[in-house]
Amino acid sequence: MFVIETGLQSEPYLTKTGGRHHREDWYSAGLGSLSVMHDLRNESERLNEVKGHLEIALLEKHFLQEELRKLREETNVETLKQELEKERSRRLDLEQKMSDVLKTRCEDSPPQPPRKQQPPAANGTDKQQKETVCSRLQSWLYDRFGVYIEDFRFQPEESTVEAEEPLSAKRLTENMRRLKRGARPVTNFLRNLSALSNWHSVYTSAIAFIIYMNAAWHGWAIPLFLFLAILRLSLNYLIARGWRIQWSIVPEVSEPVEPPKEDLTVSEKFQLVLDVAQKAQNLFGKMADVLEKIKNLFMWVQPEITQKLYIALWVAFISSCVLPYKLMGFMIGLYAGIKFFIIDFLFKSCPKLRDKYDTPYIMWNSLPTDPQLKERSNATVSRRLSGCEKIQPVVSRSSLATIPAGVTREEESSRSHSTKKGAFHEIFNLPETERPLPVCENGWRCCLINRDRKMPTDYIRNGMLYVTENYLCFESSSSRSGSSKKNKVIKLEDITDIQKYKVLSVLPGSGMGISVATPSTQKPLVFGAMIHRDEAFETIFTQYMKIMTTTSNPET
């Protein structure tokens, strides 16, 4: 009985302990799965960072391959030069030997005695004498003037194709520095002219004004310029001989020369290439603006501006036909001196006066470039389309059938416009009315390249890009659900420039990036690695133009 009772009492105890152990195992398994999910999320974040490092490493690998190929080509060129020099020396030795052999043969051959000419063959000997005289005369003329005659011989042009150098970060940086050093004398000359016109040194500008006006009054303007050119060359000769002469109205500021670093990191080399490319882009942009304005001036793109130039050319032509050249030169020189020393000084000192009465300045600023003409045409198209947008969209029965019963359309739209980490307006701290456009409900996958940052982890971020009615939103995949520090929100009104961008110029195609410039960033933000780049660009650009037209025309 004792054994049976103990067995009966111990059985429920065993069942209780077994259930407790079962619950503990289930709880530990749930914690383990949560930890695994957390580790997977961390691993995905690390993979995204590794992707950014991999892109930079691929670019660095390409540059190193180009430099290696360039070094190999240079070594081949050196060997070819050495072989060419050897062949030249052999050719000279052979020519010397041939000349020695010919001389020895002429010396060893005995002189032939003159034959007695028979009287019936007198006509033949006369012909031979004439031929010998003519051949001697031709040989003398050829020896005396043959070199000059060879210069006038017509030869077909040889089409030489210049070998293009491969892309190299070091060569690109060195070329930019060479361009800066080569343009320094021109910039210094223009700066001195501007200082003369602005009366930076009152005494120097007054003396120059008096000398120039006196020379223009007596008709010595051209001799004065020629004398100044001779004087400048003489000073340059003395400077080249070692003299220390500084003849500048504005004191020259020596820029600090940074010594080239030998061992650069991958991120530093990548940043160096981007900086040089940006400088080249800005320089080419300024040159293109000037050339496009000149082209549009002569192509009657802005008729009211070209009309003024047309009338001025007719007046100058008629006056050149009627007035004597001495009087024309006097009038042009006098007007140039007054314009340079007095009128330009007044206009630069009084900007409002310049905006009203400086005709060349007004004409030049009002001339459009080709991108400005394209923006104007897009603005007119968007205005025409805005009149057609007043028609309300018709909702189909199939779209109504997809909405469940008891749910309004606003709730359904707010439910669909949510990211993986929460509601859309909560992630980006926006009003509830801001929702992604229908084209980008799920967003465009891309990587944000912020060139203002130096660290590679902050330089490239992977995520999703959204466009709302008023904002451009980037959700970083590495940002946590509770924080939005790594997310980016750009107001469409604040965008100063938007254009298609090619992140890696070494790859073929037009690129997979979009460049967006804002006043808050020194360098434009780039959204790269976008598969649907053209669709995203068209959506952002049309929404941007729509907002700009509504802000510029509030009445519509």
Coordinates of C-alpha atoms in Angstrom, one line a residue:
M1 CA 0.0 0.0 0.0
F2 CA 2.8 2.4 0.8
V3 CA 4.4 1.7 -2.6
I4 CA 1.2 2.2 -4.4
E5 CA 0.3 5.4 -2.7
T6 CA 3.7 6.9 -3.3
G7 CA 3.4 5.9 -7.0
L8 CA 0.0 7.5 -7.2
Q9 CA 1.2 10.7 -5.6
S10 CA 4.4 10.9 -7.6
E11 CA 2.6 10.6 -10.9
P12 CA 0.9 14.0 -10.9
Y13 CA 4.2 15.5 -9.8
L14 CA 5.9 14.1 -12.8
T15 CA 3.2 15.5 -15.1
K16 CA 3.5 19.0 -13.6
T17 CA 7.3 19.1 -14.0
G18 CA 7.1 17.7 -17.5
G19 CA 4.7 20.5 -18.6
R20 CA 6.9 23.1 -17.0
H21 CA 9.9 21.9 -18.9
H22 CA 7.9 21.9 -22.1
R23 CA 6.9 25.5 -21.7
E24 CA 10.5 26.5 -20.9
D25 CA 11.7 24.8 -24.1
W26 CA 9.1 26.6 -26.2
Y27 CA 10.0 29.9 -24.7
S28 CA 13.7 29.4 -25.3
A29 CA 13.0 28.3 -28.9
G30 CA 11.0 31.6 -29.5
L31 CA 13.9 33.7 -28.1
G32 CA 16.2 31.8 -30.3
S33 CA 14.2 32.5 -33.4
L34 CA 14.0 36.2 -32.5
S35 CA 17.8 36.4 -32.0
V36 CA 18.2 34.6 -35.4
M37 CA 15.9 37.2 -37.1
H38 CA 17.9 40.0 -35.4
D39 CA 21.2 38.5 -36.6
L40 CA 19.8 38.1 -40.1
R41 CA 18.8 41.8 -40.1
N42 CA 22.3 42.8 -38.9
E43 CA 23.8 40.6 -41.6
S44 CA 21.7 42.3 -44.3
E45 CA 22.9 45.7 -43.1
R46 CA 26.4 44.5 -43.3
L47 CA 25.9 43.1 -46.7
N48 CA 24.6 46.5 -47.9
E49 CA 27.7 48.2 -46.5
V50 CA 29.9 45.5 -48.2
K51 CA 28.0 46.3 -51.5
G52 CA 29.1 49.9 -51.3
H53 CA 32.7 48.9 -50.5
L54 CA 32.6 46.5 -53.4
E55 CA 31.5 49.2 -55.9
I56 CA 34.4 51.4 -54.8
A57 CA 36.8 48.5 -55.0
L58 CA 35.6 47.7 -58.6
L59 CA 36.3 51.2 -59.6
E60 CA 39.7 51.1 -58.1
K61 CA 40.5 47.9 -59.8
H62 CA 39.5 49.4 -63.2
F63 CA 41.9 52.4 -62.6
L64 CA 44.7 50.1 -61.6
Q65 CA 44.2 47.9 -64.7
E66 CA 44.3 51.0 -66.9
E67 CA 47.5 52.2 -65.3
L68 CA 49.1 48.7 -65.7
R69 CA 48.1 48.6 -69.4
K70 CA 49.6 52.1 -69.9
L71 CA 52.9 51.1 -68.3
R72 CA 53.0 48.0 -70.5
E73 CA 52.4 50.2 -73.6
E74 CA 55.2 52.6 -72.5
T75 CA 57.7 49.7 -72.1
N76 CA 56.8 48.5 -75.6
V77 CA 57.3 51.9 -77.0
E78 CA 60.8 52.1 -75.5
T79 CA 61.8 48.8 -77.0
L80 CA 60.6 49.9 -80.4
K81 CA 62.6 53.1 -80.1
Q82 CA 65.7 51.2 -79.3
E83 CA 65.2 48.8 -82.3
L84 CA 64.6 51.8 -84.5
E85 CA 67.8 53.5 -83.4
K86 CA 69.7 50.3 -84.2
E87 CA 68.2 50.1 -87.7
R88 CA 69.1 53.7 -88.3
S89 CA 72.7 53.1 -87.3
R90 CA 72.9 50.0 -89.6
R91 CA 71.5 52.0 -92.5
L92 CA 74.1 54.7 -92.0
D93 CA 76.9 52.1 -91.9
L94 CA 75.7 50.5 -95.1
E95 CA 75.5 53.9 -96.9
Q96 CA 79.1 54.7 -95.8
K97 CA 80.4 51.4 -97.1
M98 CA 78.6 51.9 -100.4
S99 CA 80.1 55.3 -100.9
D100 CA 83.6 54.0 -100.1
V101 CA 83.2 51.2 -102.6
L102 CA 82.1 53.6 -105.3
K103 CA 85.0 55.9 -104.7
T104 CA 87.5 53.0 -104.9
R105 CA 86.1 51.8 -108.2
C106 CA 86.3 55.2 -109.7
E107 CA 89.9 55.6 -108.7
D108 CA 91.0 52.1 -109.9
S109 CA 89.4 52.4 -113.4
P110 CA 92.0 53.7 -116.0
P111 CA 91.1 56.7 -118.1
Q112 CA 90.0 55.8 -121.6
P113 CA 91.9 57.4 -124.5
P114 CA 89.9 59.6 -126.7
R115 CA 88.9 58.0 -130.0
K116 CA 89.6 59.6 -133.3
Q117 CA 86.4 60.9 -134.8
Q118 CA 85.9 60.2 -138.5
P119 CA 84.6 63.0 -140.6
P120 CA 81.5 61.2 -141.9
A121 CA 80.3 60.7 -138.3
A122 CA 80.5 64.4 -137.4
N123 CA 76.7 64.8 -136.9
G124 CA 76.6 62.0 -134.4
T125 CA 79.3 63.5 -132.3
D126 CA 77.6 66.9 -132.3
K127 CA 74.5 65.3 -130.9
Q128 CA 76.4 63.4 -128.2
Q129 CA 78.1 66.6 -127.2
K130 CA 74.8 68.5 -127.0
E131 CA 73.3 65.7 -124.9
T132 CA 76.2 65.7 -122.5
V133 CA 76.0 69.5 -122.1
C134 CA 72.2 69.3 -121.5
S135 CA 72.7 66.4 -118.9
R136 CA 75.4 68.4 -117.1
L137 CA 73.2 71.5 -117.1
Q138 CA 70.3 69.5 -115.7
S139 CA 72.5 67.9 -113.0
W140 CA 73.9 71.3 -112.1
L141 CA 70.4 72.9 -111.8
Y142 CA 69.1 69.9 -109.8
D143 CA 72.1 70.0 -107.4
R144 CA 71.7 73.8 -107.0
F145 CA 67.9 74.1 -106.8
G146 CA 66.6 70.5 -106.4
V147 CA 66.0 70.9 -102.7
Y148 CA 63.7 73.8 -103.3
I149 CA 61.9 72.1 -106.1
E150 CA 61.2 69.0 -103.9
D151 CA 59.4 71.3 -101.5
F152 CA 56.8 72.1 -104.2
R153 CA 56.1 68.5 -105.1
F154 CA 52.4 67.6 -104.4
Q155 CA 52.0 64.7 -102.1
P156 CA 48.8 63.1 -100.7
E157 CA 48.0 64.0 -97.1
E158 CA 48.8 61.3 -94.6
S159 CA 45.9 60.7 -92.2
T160 CA 47.5 60.2 -88.8
V161 CA 45.3 58.9 -86.0
E162 CA 46.3 60.1 -82.6
A163 CA 46.4 57.3 -80.0
E164 CA 43.9 58.0 -77.2
E165 CA 45.3 57.6 -73.7
P166 CA 43.3 55.4 -71.3
L167 CA 41.5 56.9 -68.4
S168 CA 43.7 57.4 -65.4
A169 CA 43.1 59.3 -62.2
K170 CA 46.7 60.5 -62.0
R171 CA 46.7 61.8 -65.6
L172 CA 43.3 63.5 -65.1
T173 CA 44.5 65.4 -62.0
E174 CA 47.8 66.4 -63.7
N175 CA 46.0 67.7 -66.8
M176 CA 43.7 69.9 -64.6
R177 CA 46.7 71.3 -62.8
R178 CA 48.4 72.0 -66.1
L179 CA 45.3 73.8 -67.4
K180 CA 45.2 75.9 -64.3
R181 CA 48.9 76.8 -64.6
G182 CA 48.6 77.6 -68.3
A183 CA 45.6 79.8 -67.8
R184 CA 47.2 81.8 -64.9
P185 CA 48.8 84.5 -67.1
V186 CA 45.5 85.1 -68.9
T187 CA 43.6 85.3 -65.6
N188 CA 46.2 87.7 -64.2
F189 CA 45.9 89.9 -67.3
L190 CA 42.2 90.0 -67.0
R191 CA 42.4 90.7 -63.3
N192 CA 44.7 93.7 -63.9
L193 CA 42.3 95.0 -66.6
S194 CA 39.4 94.7 -64.1
A195 CA 41.5 96.5 -61.5
L196 CA 42.2 99.3 -63.9
S197 CA 38.5 99.7 -64.8
N198 CA 37.5 99.5 -61.1
W199 CA 40.1 102.2 -60.1
H200 CA 41.6 99.8 -57.6
S201 CA 44.7 102.0 -57.5
V202 CA 43.5 105.6 -58.2
Y203 CA 46.9 106.9 -59.3
T204 CA 47.6 104.0 -61.7
S205 CA 44.1 104.2 -63.2
A206 CA 44.4 108.0 -63.6
I207 CA 47.8 107.8 -65.3
A208 CA 46.6 105.1 -67.6
F209 CA 43.4 107.1 -68.4
I210 CA 45.4 110.2 -69.3
I211 CA 47.9 108.4 -71.4
Y212 CA 45.3 106.4 -73.3
M213 CA 43.0 109.4 -74.0
N214 CA 46.0 111.5 -75.2
A215 CA 47.1 108.6 -77.5
A216 CA 43.5 108.2 -78.8
W217 CA 43.2 112.0 -79.4
H218 CA 46.3 112.1 -81.5
G219 CA 45.6 108.8 -83.3
W220 CA 48.3 106.8 -81.5
A221 CA 46.1 104.1 -79.9
I222 CA 47.5 101.2 -82.1
P223 CA 51.1 102.3 -81.6
L224 CA 50.5 102.5 -77.9
F225 CA 49.2 98.9 -77.7
L226 CA 52.2 97.7 -79.8
F227 CA 54.6 99.5 -77.5
L228 CA 52.9 97.9 -74.4
A229 CA 53.3 94.5 -76.0
I230 CA 57.0 95.1 -76.7
L231 CA 57.4 96.3 -73.1
R232 CA 55.7 93.2 -71.8
L233 CA 58.0 90.9 -73.8
S234 CA 61.1 92.8 -72.7
L235 CA 60.1 92.4 -69.0
N236 CA 59.4 88.7 -69.6
Y237 CA 62.9 88.4 -71.0
L238 CA 64.5 90.0 -68.0
I239 CA 62.4 87.8 -65.7
A240 CA 63.5 84.7 -67.6
R241 CA 67.2 85.9 -67.2
G242 CA 66.7 85.9 -63.4
W243 CA 65.5 89.5 -62.6
R244 CA 62.9 89.9 -59.9
I245 CA 60.3 92.2 -61.5
Q246 CA 56.7 92.4 -60.3
W247 CA 54.5 94.6 -62.5
S248 CA 51.0 94.0 -61.4
I249 CA 48.2 96.3 -60.2
V250 CA 46.6 93.7 -58.0
P251 CA 49.0 91.8 -55.7
E252 CA 49.3 88.2 -56.7
V253 CA 48.2 85.7 -54.1
S254 CA 50.3 82.5 -54.2
E255 CA 48.2 79.5 -53.7
P256 CA 49.6 76.7 -51.5
V257 CA 50.8 73.8 -53.5
E258 CA 49.9 70.5 -52.0
P259 CA 52.5 67.9 -52.5
P260 CA 51.1 64.8 -54.3
K261 CA 50.5 61.9 -51.9
E262 CA 52.0 58.6 -52.9
D263 CA 49.9 56.2 -50.8
L264 CA 46.2 57.1 -51.1
T265 CA 43.4 55.0 -49.8
V266 CA 40.6 53.7 -52.0
S267 CA 38.1 56.3 -50.8
E268 CA 40.6 59.2 -51.2
K269 CA 41.4 58.2 -54.8
F270 CA 37.7 57.9 -55.5
Q271 CA 37.0 61.3 -54.0
L272 CA 39.9 62.8 -56.0
V273 CA 38.5 61.5 -59.2
L274 CA 35.1 62.9 -58.4
D275 CA 36.5 66.3 -57.5
V276 CA 38.5 66.6 -60.7
A277 CA 35.5 65.4 -62.7
Q278 CA 33.3 68.0 -61.0
K279 CA 35.8 70.8 -61.8
A280 CA 36.0 69.7 -65.4
Q281 CA 32.2 69.5 -65.6
N282 CA 31.8 73.0 -64.2
L283 CA 34.5 74.4 -66.6
F284 CA 32.9 72.7 -69.6
G285 CA 29.5 73.9 -68.5
K286 CA 30.7 77.6 -68.5
M287 CA 32.3 77.2 -71.9
A288 CA 29.2 75.6 -73.3
D289 CA 27.0 78.4 -71.8
V290 CA 29.1 81.0 -73.6
L291 CA 29.1 79.2 -76.9
E292 CA 25.4 78.5 -76.8
K293 CA 24.6 82.1 -76.0
I294 CA 26.7 83.3 -79.0
K295 CA 25.0 80.7 -81.2
N296 CA 21.5 81.7 -80.1
L297 CA 22.4 85.4 -80.6
F298 CA 23.2 84.8 -84.3
M299 CA 20.4 82.3 -84.9
W300 CA 17.6 84.7 -83.9
V301 CA 16.4 82.5 -81.0
Q302 CA 15.7 85.7 -79.1
P303 CA 14.5 88.1 -81.9
E304 CA 14.4 91.3 -79.8
I305 CA 18.0 90.9 -78.8
T306 CA 19.3 89.9 -82.3
Q307 CA 17.4 92.8 -83.8
K308 CA 19.5 95.3 -81.7
L309 CA 22.7 93.7 -83.0
Y310 CA 21.4 93.7 -86.5
I311 CA 20.7 97.5 -86.4
A312 CA 24.0 98.2 -84.8
L313 CA 25.9 96.3 -87.6
W314 CA 24.0 98.3 -90.2
V315 CA 24.9 101.6 -88.5
A316 CA 28.5 100.6 -88.3
F317 CA 28.6 99.5 -91.9
I318 CA 27.0 102.8 -93.2
S319 CA 29.3 104.9 -91.0
S320 CA 32.4 103.0 -92.2
C321 CA 31.4 103.7 -95.8
V322 CA 30.6 107.4 -95.3
L323 CA 33.1 108.6 -92.6
P324 CA 36.9 108.6 -93.2
Y325 CA 38.9 105.9 -91.4
K326 CA 40.9 108.3 -89.3
L327 CA 37.7 109.8 -87.9
M328 CA 36.3 106.3 -87.3
G329 CA 39.4 105.3 -85.4
F330 CA 39.3 108.4 -83.3
M331 CA 35.6 107.9 -82.4
I332 CA 36.1 104.2 -81.6
G333 CA 39.2 104.8 -79.4
L334 CA 37.5 107.7 -77.6
Y335 CA 34.4 105.7 -76.9
A336 CA 36.4 102.7 -75.7
G337 CA 38.4 104.8 -73.2
I338 CA 35.3 106.4 -71.8
K339 CA 33.5 103.1 -71.6
F340 CA 36.4 101.3 -70.0
F341 CA 37.5 103.8 -67.4
I342 CA 34.3 105.7 -66.5
I343 CA 31.1 104.0 -67.7
D344 CA 32.1 100.5 -66.5
F345 CA 33.2 101.9 -63.2
L346 CA 29.8 103.6 -62.6
F347 CA 27.9 100.4 -63.6
K348 CA 30.0 98.2 -61.4
S349 CA 29.6 100.6 -58.5
C350 CA 25.8 101.0 -59.0
P351 CA 24.2 97.6 -59.9
K352 CA 20.7 99.1 -60.2
L353 CA 22.0 101.6 -62.7
R354 CA 23.7 98.7 -64.6
D355 CA 20.5 96.6 -64.7
K356 CA 18.6 99.5 -66.3
Y357 CA 21.0 101.1 -68.8
D358 CA 23.9 98.7 -69.5
T359 CA 22.6 97.4 -72.9
P360 CA 25.4 94.8 -73.6
Y361 CA 25.1 93.4 -70.0
I362 CA 21.3 93.2 -70.3
M363 CA 21.5 91.5 -73.7
W364 CA 24.0 88.9 -72.6
N365 CA 22.1 88.0 -69.4
S366 CA 18.8 87.7 -71.2
L367 CA 20.3 85.4 -73.9
P368 CA 19.1 81.8 -73.1
T369 CA 21.2 78.6 -73.2
D370 CA 20.0 75.4 -74.7
P371 CA 19.0 73.8 -71.3
Q372 CA 17.0 77.0 -70.5
L373 CA 15.2 76.8 -73.9
K374 CA 14.4 73.1 -73.1
E375 CA 13.0 74.1 -69.7
R376 CA 10.8 76.7 -71.3
S377 CA 9.4 74.3 -73.8
N378 CA 8.7 71.7 -71.0
A379 CA 7.0 74.4 -69.0
T380 CA 4.7 75.3 -71.9
V381 CA 3.9 71.7 -72.4
S382 CA 3.1 71.2 -68.7
R383 CA 0.9 74.3 -68.7
R384 CA -1.1 72.8 -71.6
L385 CA -1.4 69.5 -69.8
S386 CA -2.5 71.2 -66.5
G387 CA -5.6 72.4 -68.3
C388 CA -6.5 68.8 -69.2
E389 CA -6.0 67.6 -65.6
K390 CA -9.2 69.2 -64.4
I391 CA -11.2 66.2 -65.6
Q392 CA -11.9 63.9 -62.7
P393 CA -10.7 60.3 -63.1
V394 CA -13.3 57.6 -63.5
V395 CA -13.1 54.7 -61.0
S396 CA -13.7 51.3 -62.6
R397 CA -15.8 48.6 -61.0
S398 CA -12.9 46.2 -60.8
S399 CA -11.0 48.7 -58.6
L400 CA -14.0 49.2 -56.4
A401 CA -14.4 45.5 -56.0
T402 CA -10.9 45.1 -54.6
I403 CA -11.7 47.4 -51.7
P404 CA -13.1 45.3 -48.8
A405 CA -16.5 46.2 -47.2
G406 CA -16.4 48.7 -44.4
V407 CA -13.2 50.4 -45.5
T408 CA -13.2 53.8 -47.1
R409 CA -11.0 54.8 -50.0
E410 CA -8.8 57.1 -47.9
E411 CA -8.1 54.3 -45.4
E412 CA -7.3 51.9 -48.2
S413 CA -4.9 54.4 -49.8
S414 CA -3.2 55.2 -46.5
R415 CA -2.9 51.4 -45.9
S416 CA -1.3 50.8 -49.3
H417 CA 1.1 53.7 -49.0
S418 CA 3.2 52.4 -46.2
T419 CA 6.8 51.1 -46.1
K420 CA 8.2 48.0 -44.5
K421 CA 9.1 49.9 -41.3
G422 CA 5.8 51.7 -40.7
A423 CA 3.5 54.3 -42.1
F424 CA 4.9 56.5 -44.8
H425 CA 4.3 59.9 -43.2
E426 CA 5.7 58.6 -39.8
I427 CA 9.0 57.4 -41.4
F428 CA 9.7 60.7 -43.1
N429 CA 8.0 63.0 -40.5
L430 CA 5.6 64.4 -43.2
P431 CA 1.9 65.3 -43.1
E432 CA -0.6 62.5 -43.6
T433 CA -1.6 63.9 -47.0
E434 CA 1.8 63.3 -48.4
R435 CA 1.7 59.9 -50.1
P436 CA 3.8 58.3 -52.9
L437 CA 2.6 58.8 -56.4
P438 CA 0.9 55.8 -58.1
V439 CA 4.0 55.3 -60.3
C440 CA 6.2 54.7 -57.3
E441 CA 3.9 53.1 -54.7
N442 CA 6.5 50.4 -54.0
G443 CA 9.5 52.7 -54.5
W444 CA 12.5 52.5 -56.8
R445 CA 15.5 50.6 -55.4
C446 CA 18.7 52.7 -55.6
C447 CA 21.8 53.8 -53.7
L448 CA 22.3 57.4 -52.5
I449 CA 25.8 58.8 -53.1
N450 CA 26.4 61.8 -50.9
R451 CA 29.6 63.3 -52.0
D452 CA 29.7 65.8 -49.1
R453 CA 30.6 62.9 -46.8
K454 CA 34.1 61.5 -46.5
M455 CA 33.5 58.1 -44.9
P456 CA 32.6 55.2 -47.2
T457 CA 29.8 54.1 -44.8
D458 CA 28.1 57.5 -45.1
Y459 CA 29.1 58.0 -48.7
I460 CA 26.9 55.3 -50.2
R461 CA 23.6 54.1 -48.8
N462 CA 21.2 51.6 -50.3
G463 CA 17.5 52.1 -50.0
M464 CA 14.2 53.0 -51.8
L465 CA 13.3 56.3 -53.5
Y466 CA 9.7 57.7 -53.4
V467 CA 8.1 60.8 -55.0
T468 CA 5.1 62.6 -53.4
E469 CA 3.3 65.7 -54.6
N470 CA 5.8 68.0 -52.8
Y471 CA 8.7 65.9 -51.6
L472 CA 11.4 63.5 -52.8
C473 CA 12.0 60.8 -50.1
F474 CA 14.8 58.3 -49.7
E475 CA 14.4 55.5 -47.2
S476 CA 17.7 54.0 -46.2
S477 CA 17.7 50.2 -45.8
S478 CA 20.3 50.5 -42.9
S479 CA 18.1 52.9 -40.8
R480 CA 16.3 51.3 -37.9
S481 CA 12.5 51.4 -37.5
G482 CA 12.6 53.9 -34.7
S483 CA 15.1 56.4 -36.2
S484 CA 15.1 58.3 -39.5
K485 CA 18.6 59.9 -39.3
K486 CA 19.8 58.1 -42.4
N487 CA 16.7 58.9 -44.4
K488 CA 16.7 61.8 -46.8
V489 CA 13.8 64.2 -47.5
I490 CA 14.1 66.8 -50.2
K491 CA 11.5 69.4 -51.0
L492 CA 10.8 69.7 -54.7
E493 CA 10.7 73.5 -54.5
D494 CA 14.3 73.6 -53.1
I495 CA 15.8 71.6 -56.1
T496 CA 18.0 73.9 -58.2
D497 CA 19.1 71.3 -60.8
I498 CA 18.1 67.8 -61.8
Q499 CA 19.6 65.8 -64.6
K500 CA 20.5 62.3 -65.6
Y501 CA 23.8 61.2 -64.3
K502 CA 26.3 58.4 -65.1
V503 CA 28.0 57.2 -61.9
L504 CA 30.8 55.2 -63.6
S505 CA 31.9 56.8 -66.8
V506 CA 34.0 53.7 -67.7
L507 CA 30.9 51.6 -68.2
P508 CA 29.0 51.7 -71.5
G509 CA 25.5 53.2 -71.8
S510 CA 23.9 56.4 -70.6
G511 CA 24.1 55.5 -66.9
M512 CA 21.7 54.5 -64.2
G513 CA 21.7 57.6 -61.9
I514 CA 19.9 60.9 -61.3
S515 CA 21.8 64.0 -60.0
V516 CA 19.8 66.4 -57.7
A517 CA 21.3 69.7 -56.6
T518 CA 19.9 71.7 -53.6
P519 CA 21.2 74.8 -51.8
S520 CA 21.9 72.8 -48.6
T521 CA 24.4 70.5 -50.3
Q522 CA 27.8 71.6 -51.7
K523 CA 27.8 68.8 -54.2
P524 CA 24.7 67.3 -55.9
L525 CA 23.2 64.2 -54.5
V526 CA 23.3 61.2 -56.8
F527 CA 20.7 58.4 -56.8
G528 CA 22.6 55.6 -58.6
A529 CA 22.1 51.9 -59.6
M530 CA 18.5 52.6 -60.6
I531 CA 17.0 50.0 -63.0
H532 CA 14.1 52.2 -63.9
R533 CA 16.1 55.4 -64.1
D534 CA 14.3 57.0 -67.0
E535 CA 10.8 56.4 -65.5
A536 CA 12.0 57.9 -62.2
F537 CA 13.5 60.9 -63.9
E538 CA 10.4 61.6 -65.9
T539 CA 8.2 61.3 -62.8
I540 CA 10.5 63.6 -60.7
F541 CA 10.9 66.1 -63.5
T542 CA 7.2 66.4 -64.3
Q543 CA 6.2 66.8 -60.7
Y544 CA 9.0 69.4 -60.2
M545 CA 7.8 71.4 -63.2
K546 CA 4.2 71.2 -62.1
I547 CA 5.2 72.6 -58.7
M548 CA 7.3 75.4 -60.2
T549 CA 4.5 76.4 -62.6
T550 CA 1.9 76.5 -59.8
T551 CA 4.3 78.6 -57.6
S552 CA 5.2 81.0 -60.4
N553 CA 1.5 81.3 -61.5
P554 CA -0.6 81.2 -58.3
E555 CA -3.7 82.4 -60.1
T556 CA -3.9 79.2 -62.1

